[in-house]
Amino acid sequence: MNNLALFELRKKERVPISMVTCYDAWSAKILDQTNVDCLLVGDSLAEIVYGFDSTIHATDEMMALHTAAVARSAKTKFIVADMPFLSCSRGIIHAMKTVEKLMRAGANALKIEGASHKLEIIEHIVTSGIPVMGHLGLQPQAIHNLGGNKVQGKEKAGADQILAEAKELERVGCFSIVLECIPKELGECVTKNLKIPTIGIGAGPKTDGQVLVLHDLLGLDENFSPKFLRKYVHLHKIVSSAVDKYHADVRSCEFPSVSECY
Ligand code: KIV
């Protein structure tokens, strides 16, 4: 199943949803053959693919190009694309241009960080027939306001605000909400108070699903080890030793061999 019904069904049947980021055609091709439920073309690509220091450098063009690359290779997966920095803060007309670009690029749904002043735009996008996933807790696009990548909702006022905003996102029609870096009790509380599923990253085990950045779970950055991350493999070591082996074979003239020549 690769449509909205999947999210409803998973919540109803209490089967956790798995989501992973995907930015390019080669990884989309691999992920399309896995059991993962959903792919996220996250604006984290600004950091992971382009080497910027935050997601505020992701542009409409980057998001559309990467969404199209993923959509060409992952034919069976539900694809969510991130609305990039400021795309929902310049009014409905500007937001709808970005929406159109990402949907025409092949997204099945869009993810929007934050609530408050964006509620009206989210409602407009939803009533235009486009599924929207919310994103609360740590919002990397607001990094300068938050003063860094910090756990959110530790104090009662912050926790109350996240719960209230989650209810508002549900009210305006979001089909699910990502909860990033919040205490596990708050992750559970928001999840229990919503009919739509929550998908956590650093939000504890009681959300309706989990999301991780593919590069993080594959251990491609040996220096990135936040508490919430489980590395399923240490690809950094595997990739660098494969490339060193290739380099050594070239130097010693062992590559290419006779059987590798035309
Ligand atoms: O951009 C991204 O990768 C995300 C996930 C961390 C949820 O928004």
mmCIF file of C-alpha atoms and ligand atoms in Angstrom:
data_model
loop_
_atom_site.group_PDB
_atom_site.id
_atom_site.type_symbol
_atom_site.label_atom_id
_atom_site.label_comp_id
_atom_site.label_asym_id
_atom_site.label_seq_id
_atom_site.Cartn_x
_atom_site.Cartn_y
_atom_site.Cartn_z
ATOM 1 C CA MET A 1 0.000 0.000 0.000
ATOM 2 C CA ASN A 2 1.485 3.353 -0.936
ATOM 3 C CA ASN A 3 -1.226 5.878 -0.260
ATOM 4 C CA LEU A 4 -2.810 7.769 2.612
ATOM 5 C CA ALA A 5 -4.845 4.758 3.709
ATOM 6 C CA LEU A 6 -1.583 3.205 4.908
ATOM 7 C CA PHE A 7 -1.202 5.852 7.605
ATOM 8 C CA GLU A 8 -4.788 5.475 8.811
ATOM 9 C CA LEU A 9 -4.541 1.702 8.852
ATOM 10 C CA ARG A 10 -1.226 1.650 10.696
ATOM 11 C CA LYS A 11 -2.615 3.916 13.440
ATOM 12 C CA LYS A 12 -5.842 1.907 13.688
ATOM 13 C CA GLU A 13 -4.054 -1.432 13.831
ATOM 14 C CA ARG A 14 -1.179 -0.082 15.945
ATOM 15 C CA VAL A 15 1.448 -1.260 13.490
ATOM 16 C CA PRO A 16 4.405 1.185 13.592
ATOM 17 C CA ILE A 17 5.164 3.163 10.425
ATOM 18 C CA SER A 18 8.759 3.238 9.171
ATOM 19 C CA MET A 19 9.985 6.240 7.214
ATOM 20 C CA VAL A 20 13.485 6.979 5.953
ATOM 21 C CA THR A 21 14.975 9.881 4.032
ATOM 22 C CA CYS A 22 15.860 9.431 0.384
ATOM 23 C CA TYR A 23 17.429 12.073 -1.844
ATOM 24 C CA ASP A 24 18.584 10.401 -5.052
ATOM 25 C CA ALA A 25 17.835 7.796 -7.692
ATOM 26 C CA TRP A 26 20.339 5.126 -6.633
ATOM 27 C CA SER A 27 19.205 4.964 -3.021
ATOM 28 C CA ALA A 28 15.545 5.197 -4.115
ATOM 29 C CA LYS A 29 16.091 2.122 -6.281
ATOM 30 C CA ILE A 30 17.421 0.182 -3.292
ATOM 31 C CA LEU A 31 14.773 1.460 -0.878
ATOM 32 C CA ASP A 32 12.007 0.626 -3.350
ATOM 33 C CA GLN A 33 12.918 -3.028 -2.858
ATOM 34 C CA THR A 34 12.800 -2.835 0.954
ATOM 35 C CA ASN A 35 9.818 -3.100 3.284
ATOM 36 C CA VAL A 36 10.114 0.491 4.522
ATOM 37 C CA ASP A 37 6.692 2.184 4.462
ATOM 38 C CA CYS A 38 7.496 5.665 3.289
ATOM 39 C CA LEU A 39 10.293 7.823 1.826
ATOM 40 C CA LEU A 40 11.010 11.393 2.851
ATOM 41 C CA VAL A 41 12.810 13.748 0.506
ATOM 42 C CA GLY A 42 13.899 15.798 3.507
ATOM 43 C CA ASP A 43 15.375 19.270 3.357
ATOM 44 C CA SER A 44 18.210 17.705 5.388
ATOM 45 C CA LEU A 45 19.613 17.076 1.895
ATOM 46 C CA ALA A 46 21.019 20.626 2.133
ATOM 47 C CA GLU A 47 23.358 19.324 4.850
ATOM 48 C CA ILE A 48 23.871 15.712 3.778
ATOM 49 C CA VAL A 49 24.148 16.125 0.008
ATOM 50 C CA TYR A 50 25.302 19.731 -0.345
ATOM 51 C CA GLY A 51 27.390 20.137 2.819
ATOM 52 C CA PHE A 52 25.613 23.243 4.152
ATOM 53 C CA ASP A 53 25.493 23.751 7.918
ATOM 54 C CA SER A 54 21.687 23.857 8.137
ATOM 55 C CA THR A 55 18.494 23.097 6.233
ATOM 56 C CA ILE A 56 17.799 26.761 5.606
ATOM 57 C CA HIS A 57 19.906 26.448 2.443
ATOM 58 C CA ALA A 58 17.481 24.018 0.785
ATOM 59 C CA THR A 59 15.686 25.721 -2.121
ATOM 60 C CA ASP A 60 12.547 24.928 -4.131
ATOM 61 C CA GLU A 61 14.750 23.913 -7.067
ATOM 62 C CA MET A 62 16.861 21.504 -4.989
ATOM 63 C CA MET A 63 13.754 19.915 -3.458
ATOM 64 C CA ALA A 64 12.066 19.528 -6.860
ATOM 65 C CA LEU A 65 15.144 18.010 -8.538
ATOM 66 C CA HIS A 66 15.727 15.495 -5.744
ATOM 67 C CA THR A 67 12.014 14.637 -5.464
ATOM 68 C CA ALA A 68 11.927 13.913 -9.200
ATOM 69 C CA ALA A 69 15.040 11.716 -8.964
ATOM 70 C CA VAL A 70 13.481 9.709 -6.116
ATOM 71 C CA ALA A 71 10.095 9.433 -7.848
ATOM 72 C CA ARG A 72 11.704 8.057 -11.020
ATOM 73 C CA SER A 73 13.292 5.190 -9.075
ATOM 74 C CA ALA A 74 10.891 4.446 -6.225
ATOM 75 C CA LYS A 75 7.735 3.506 -8.053
ATOM 76 C CA THR A 76 6.064 1.627 -5.203
ATOM 77 C CA LYS A 77 6.687 3.923 -2.233
ATOM 78 C CA PHE A 78 4.725 6.807 -0.736
ATOM 79 C CA ILE A 79 6.968 9.852 -1.197
ATOM 80 C CA VAL A 80 6.794 12.857 1.115
ATOM 81 C CA ALA A 81 8.771 15.979 0.163
ATOM 82 C CA ASP A 82 9.733 18.827 2.480
ATOM 83 C CA MET A 83 8.487 22.339 1.803
ATOM 84 C CA PRO A 84 11.766 24.263 2.163
ATOM 85 C CA PHE A 85 12.699 27.250 4.333
ATOM 86 C CA LEU A 86 10.342 30.263 3.993
ATOM 87 C CA SER A 87 8.213 28.583 1.340
ATOM 88 C CA CYS A 88 5.140 28.964 3.581
ATOM 89 C CA SER A 89 6.016 32.397 4.940
ATOM 90 C CA ARG A 90 5.611 34.505 1.805
ATOM 91 C CA GLY A 91 1.874 34.043 1.405
ATOM 92 C CA ILE A 92 -0.416 31.511 -0.237
ATOM 93 C CA ILE A 93 0.507 32.304 -3.841
ATOM 94 C CA HIS A 94 4.205 31.729 -3.247
ATOM 95 C CA ALA A 95 3.504 28.590 -1.183
ATOM 96 C CA MET A 96 1.252 27.158 -3.909
ATOM 97 C CA LYS A 97 4.000 27.632 -6.517
ATOM 98 C CA THR A 98 6.327 25.474 -4.424
ATOM 99 C CA VAL A 99 3.524 22.969 -3.785
ATOM 100 C CA GLU A 100 2.936 22.680 -7.523
ATOM 101 C CA LYS A 101 6.651 22.190 -8.267
ATOM 102 C CA LEU A 102 7.046 19.416 -5.703
ATOM 103 C CA MET A 103 3.816 17.612 -6.586
ATOM 104 C CA ARG A 104 4.604 17.753 -10.316
ATOM 105 C CA ALA A 105 8.081 16.423 -9.467
ATOM 106 C CA GLY A 106 6.435 13.280 -8.108
ATOM 107 C CA ALA A 107 5.732 13.810 -4.397
ATOM 108 C CA ASN A 108 2.643 12.121 -2.950
ATOM 109 C CA ALA A 109 2.528 14.469 0.027
ATOM 110 C CA LEU A 110 4.344 17.468 1.496
ATOM 111 C CA LYS A 111 5.827 18.026 4.947
ATOM 112 C CA ILE A 112 5.659 21.459 6.527
ATOM 113 C CA GLU A 113 7.568 22.512 9.648
ATOM 114 C CA GLY A 114 5.703 24.410 12.359
ATOM 115 C CA ALA A 115 2.136 25.530 12.943
ATOM 116 C CA SER A 116 1.055 29.012 14.175
ATOM 117 C CA HIS A 117 1.110 31.386 11.162
ATOM 118 C CA LYS A 118 1.216 28.460 8.716
ATOM 119 C CA LEU A 119 -2.154 26.942 9.710
ATOM 120 C CA GLU A 120 -4.153 28.876 7.127
ATOM 121 C CA ILE A 121 -1.752 27.899 4.335
ATOM 122 C CA ILE A 122 -1.721 24.252 5.436
ATOM 123 C CA GLU A 123 -5.539 24.214 5.401
ATOM 124 C CA HIS A 124 -5.523 25.739 1.909
ATOM 125 C CA ILE A 125 -3.038 23.128 0.633
ATOM 126 C CA VAL A 126 -5.053 20.280 2.184
ATOM 127 C CA THR A 127 -8.335 21.530 0.728
ATOM 128 C CA SER A 128 -6.588 21.763 -2.648
ATOM 129 C CA GLY A 129 -6.280 17.969 -2.445
ATOM 130 C CA ILE A 130 -2.669 17.678 -1.328
ATOM 131 C CA PRO A 131 -1.844 15.583 1.735
ATOM 132 C CA VAL A 132 0.222 17.464 4.334
ATOM 133 C CA MET A 133 2.410 15.993 7.062
ATOM 134 C CA GLY A 134 3.124 18.351 9.977
ATOM 135 C CA HIS A 135 6.448 18.655 11.813
ATOM 136 C CA LEU A 136 6.688 19.814 15.445
ATOM 137 C CA GLY A 137 9.260 19.772 18.257
ATOM 138 C CA LEU A 138 12.716 20.576 16.961
ATOM 139 C CA GLN A 139 12.225 22.455 13.699
ATOM 140 C CA PRO A 140 15.607 22.692 11.961
ATOM 141 C CA GLN A 141 14.404 25.539 9.705
ATOM 142 C CA ALA A 142 14.004 27.638 12.890
ATOM 143 C CA ILE A 143 17.508 26.823 14.117
ATOM 144 C CA HIS A 144 18.378 30.494 14.713
ATOM 145 C CA ASN A 145 15.300 30.984 16.835
ATOM 146 C CA LEU A 146 15.877 27.803 18.826
ATOM 147 C CA GLY A 147 19.566 28.529 19.431
ATOM 148 C CA GLY A 148 20.758 25.167 18.092
ATOM 149 C CA ASN A 149 19.592 21.580 17.782
ATOM 150 C CA LYS A 150 18.094 21.235 21.273
ATOM 151 C CA VAL A 151 15.452 18.935 22.728
ATOM 152 C CA GLN A 152 12.120 20.808 22.684
ATOM 153 C CA GLY A 153 9.161 20.706 25.084
ATOM 154 C CA LYS A 154 11.139 19.881 28.223
ATOM 155 C CA GLU A 155 9.290 22.560 30.226
ATOM 156 C CA LYS A 156 5.517 22.458 30.747
ATOM 157 C CA ALA A 157 4.829 25.585 28.684
ATOM 158 C CA GLY A 158 6.775 24.226 25.702
ATOM 159 C CA ALA A 159 5.147 20.796 26.015
ATOM 160 C CA ASP A 160 1.656 22.352 26.226
ATOM 161 C CA GLN A 161 2.401 24.394 23.109
ATOM 162 C CA ILE A 162 3.539 21.331 21.125
ATOM 163 C CA LEU A 163 0.380 19.424 22.139
ATOM 164 C CA ALA A 164 -1.847 22.386 21.269
ATOM 165 C CA GLU A 165 -0.125 22.858 17.898
ATOM 166 C CA ALA A 166 -0.420 19.135 17.122
ATOM 167 C CA LYS A 167 -4.180 19.365 17.722
ATOM 168 C CA GLU A 168 -4.361 22.416 15.451
ATOM 169 C CA LEU A 169 -2.458 20.590 12.684
ATOM 170 C CA GLU A 170 -4.905 17.699 12.983
ATOM 171 C CA ARG A 171 -7.819 20.150 12.855
ATOM 172 C CA VAL A 172 -6.621 21.784 9.628
ATOM 173 C CA GLY A 173 -6.270 18.383 7.970
ATOM 174 C CA CYS A 174 -2.704 17.072 8.338
ATOM 175 C CA PHE A 175 -2.660 13.296 7.809
ATOM 176 C CA SER A 176 0.271 12.754 10.173
ATOM 177 C CA ILE A 177 2.871 14.678 12.181
ATOM 178 C CA VAL A 178 6.631 14.249 12.609
ATOM 179 C CA LEU A 179 7.730 14.865 16.210
ATOM 180 C CA GLU A 180 11.432 15.673 16.420
ATOM 181 C CA CYS A 181 13.609 15.624 19.546
ATOM 182 C CA ILE A 182 11.098 15.852 22.374
ATOM 183 C CA PRO A 183 10.922 13.929 25.687
ATOM 184 C CA LYS A 184 9.485 10.440 25.243
ATOM 185 C CA GLU A 185 6.583 11.222 27.628
ATOM 186 C CA LEU A 186 5.564 14.127 25.407
ATOM 187 C CA GLY A 187 5.870 11.916 22.308
ATOM 188 C CA GLU A 188 3.460 9.469 23.948
ATOM 189 C CA CYS A 189 1.079 12.177 25.164
ATOM 190 C CA VAL A 190 0.782 13.838 21.721
ATOM 191 C CA THR A 191 0.320 10.431 20.090
ATOM 192 C CA LYS A 192 -2.485 9.468 22.502
ATOM 193 C CA ASN A 193 -4.267 12.763 21.936
ATOM 194 C CA LEU A 194 -4.407 12.537 18.154
ATOM 195 C CA LYS A 195 -6.396 10.440 15.697
ATOM 196 C CA ILE A 196 -3.703 10.913 13.033
ATOM 197 C CA PRO A 197 -0.382 9.062 13.370
ATOM 198 C CA THR A 198 2.772 10.624 14.779
ATOM 199 C CA ILE A 199 6.186 9.724 13.398
ATOM 200 C CA GLY A 200 9.051 10.317 15.793
ATOM 201 C CA ILE A 201 12.743 11.076 15.485
ATOM 202 C CA GLY A 202 14.177 11.305 18.972
ATOM 203 C CA ALA A 203 10.635 11.274 20.379
ATOM 204 C CA GLY A 204 10.671 7.901 22.140
ATOM 205 C CA PRO A 205 9.094 4.525 21.402
ATOM 206 C CA LYS A 206 5.412 5.419 21.795
ATOM 207 C CA THR A 207 4.896 7.426 18.619
ATOM 208 C CA ASP A 208 3.032 5.678 15.781
ATOM 209 C CA GLY A 209 6.175 5.416 13.688
ATOM 210 C CA GLN A 210 9.844 6.335 13.400
ATOM 211 C CA VAL A 211 11.891 8.240 10.847
ATOM 212 C CA LEU A 212 15.666 8.372 10.432
ATOM 213 C CA VAL A 213 17.994 9.965 7.933
ATOM 214 C CA LEU A 214 19.216 7.121 5.688
ATOM 215 C CA HIS A 215 22.857 8.273 5.841
ATOM 216 C CA ASP A 216 22.679 8.292 9.650
ATOM 217 C CA LEU A 217 21.250 4.783 10.023
ATOM 218 C CA LEU A 218 23.841 3.537 7.533
ATOM 219 C CA GLY A 219 26.634 5.102 9.621
ATOM 220 C CA LEU A 220 28.069 7.191 6.797
ATOM 221 C CA ASP A 221 29.223 9.959 9.142
ATOM 222 C CA GLU A 222 31.360 8.463 11.887
ATOM 223 C CA ASN A 223 31.332 11.754 13.813
ATOM 224 C CA PHE A 224 27.519 12.033 13.994
ATOM 225 C CA SER A 225 26.111 10.024 16.895
ATOM 226 C CA PRO A 226 23.171 11.768 18.588
ATOM 227 C CA LYS A 227 21.438 9.866 21.384
ATOM 228 C CA PHE A 228 18.361 8.988 19.299
ATOM 229 C CA LEU A 229 20.333 7.428 16.458
ATOM 230 C CA ARG A 230 20.819 3.695 15.986
ATOM 231 C CA LYS A 231 23.441 2.885 13.347
ATOM 232 C CA TYR A 232 22.526 -0.367 11.606
ATOM 233 C CA VAL A 233 25.838 -0.577 9.779
ATOM 234 C CA HIS A 234 29.071 1.443 9.714
ATOM 235 C CA LEU A 235 29.225 2.227 5.999
ATOM 236 C CA HIS A 236 31.846 4.931 6.478
ATOM 237 C CA LYS A 237 34.454 2.242 7.206
ATOM 238 C CA ILE A 238 33.169 -0.103 4.491
ATOM 239 C CA VAL A 239 33.134 2.590 1.787
ATOM 240 C CA SER A 240 36.548 4.032 2.650
ATOM 241 C CA SER A 241 38.215 0.609 2.799
ATOM 242 C CA ALA A 242 36.633 -0.389 -0.566
ATOM 243 C CA VAL A 243 37.923 2.811 -2.190
ATOM 244 C CA ASP A 244 41.391 2.313 -0.632
ATOM 245 C CA LYS A 245 41.442 -1.242 -1.980
ATOM 246 C CA TYR A 246 40.530 0.049 -5.464
ATOM 247 C CA HIS A 247 43.260 2.710 -5.184
ATOM 248 C CA ALA A 248 45.822 0.073 -4.187
ATOM 249 C CA ASP A 249 44.767 -2.187 -7.099
ATOM 250 C CA VAL A 250 45.167 0.708 -9.562
ATOM 251 C CA ARG A 251 48.603 1.589 -8.139
ATOM 252 C CA SER A 252 49.787 -2.025 -8.305
ATOM 253 C CA CYS A 253 48.319 -2.489 -11.825
ATOM 254 C CA GLU A 254 46.126 -5.340 -10.527
ATOM 255 C CA PHE A 255 43.062 -3.551 -11.861
ATOM 256 C CA PRO A 256 41.887 -4.128 -14.525
ATOM 257 C CA SER A 257 42.651 -7.806 -14.927
ATOM 258 C CA VAL A 258 42.464 -9.679 -18.252
ATOM 259 C CA SER A 259 38.860 -10.721 -17.589
ATOM 260 C CA GLU A 260 37.931 -7.070 -17.018
ATOM 261 C CA CYS A 261 39.161 -5.983 -20.474
ATOM 262 C CA TYR A 262 37.376 -5.860 -23.860
HETATM 263 O O1 KIV B 1 14.647 16.772 6.565
HETATM 264 C C1 KIV B 1 14.606 15.746 7.247
HETATM 265 O O2 KIV B 1 15.430 14.819 7.091
HETATM 266 C C2 KIV B 1 13.569 15.623 8.261
HETATM 267 C C3 KIV B 1 13.630 14.450 9.174
HETATM 268 C C4 KIV B 1 14.702 14.635 10.177
HETATM 269 C C5 KIV B 1 12.328 14.193 9.830
HETATM 270 O O3 KIV B 1 12.736 16.452 8.349
#
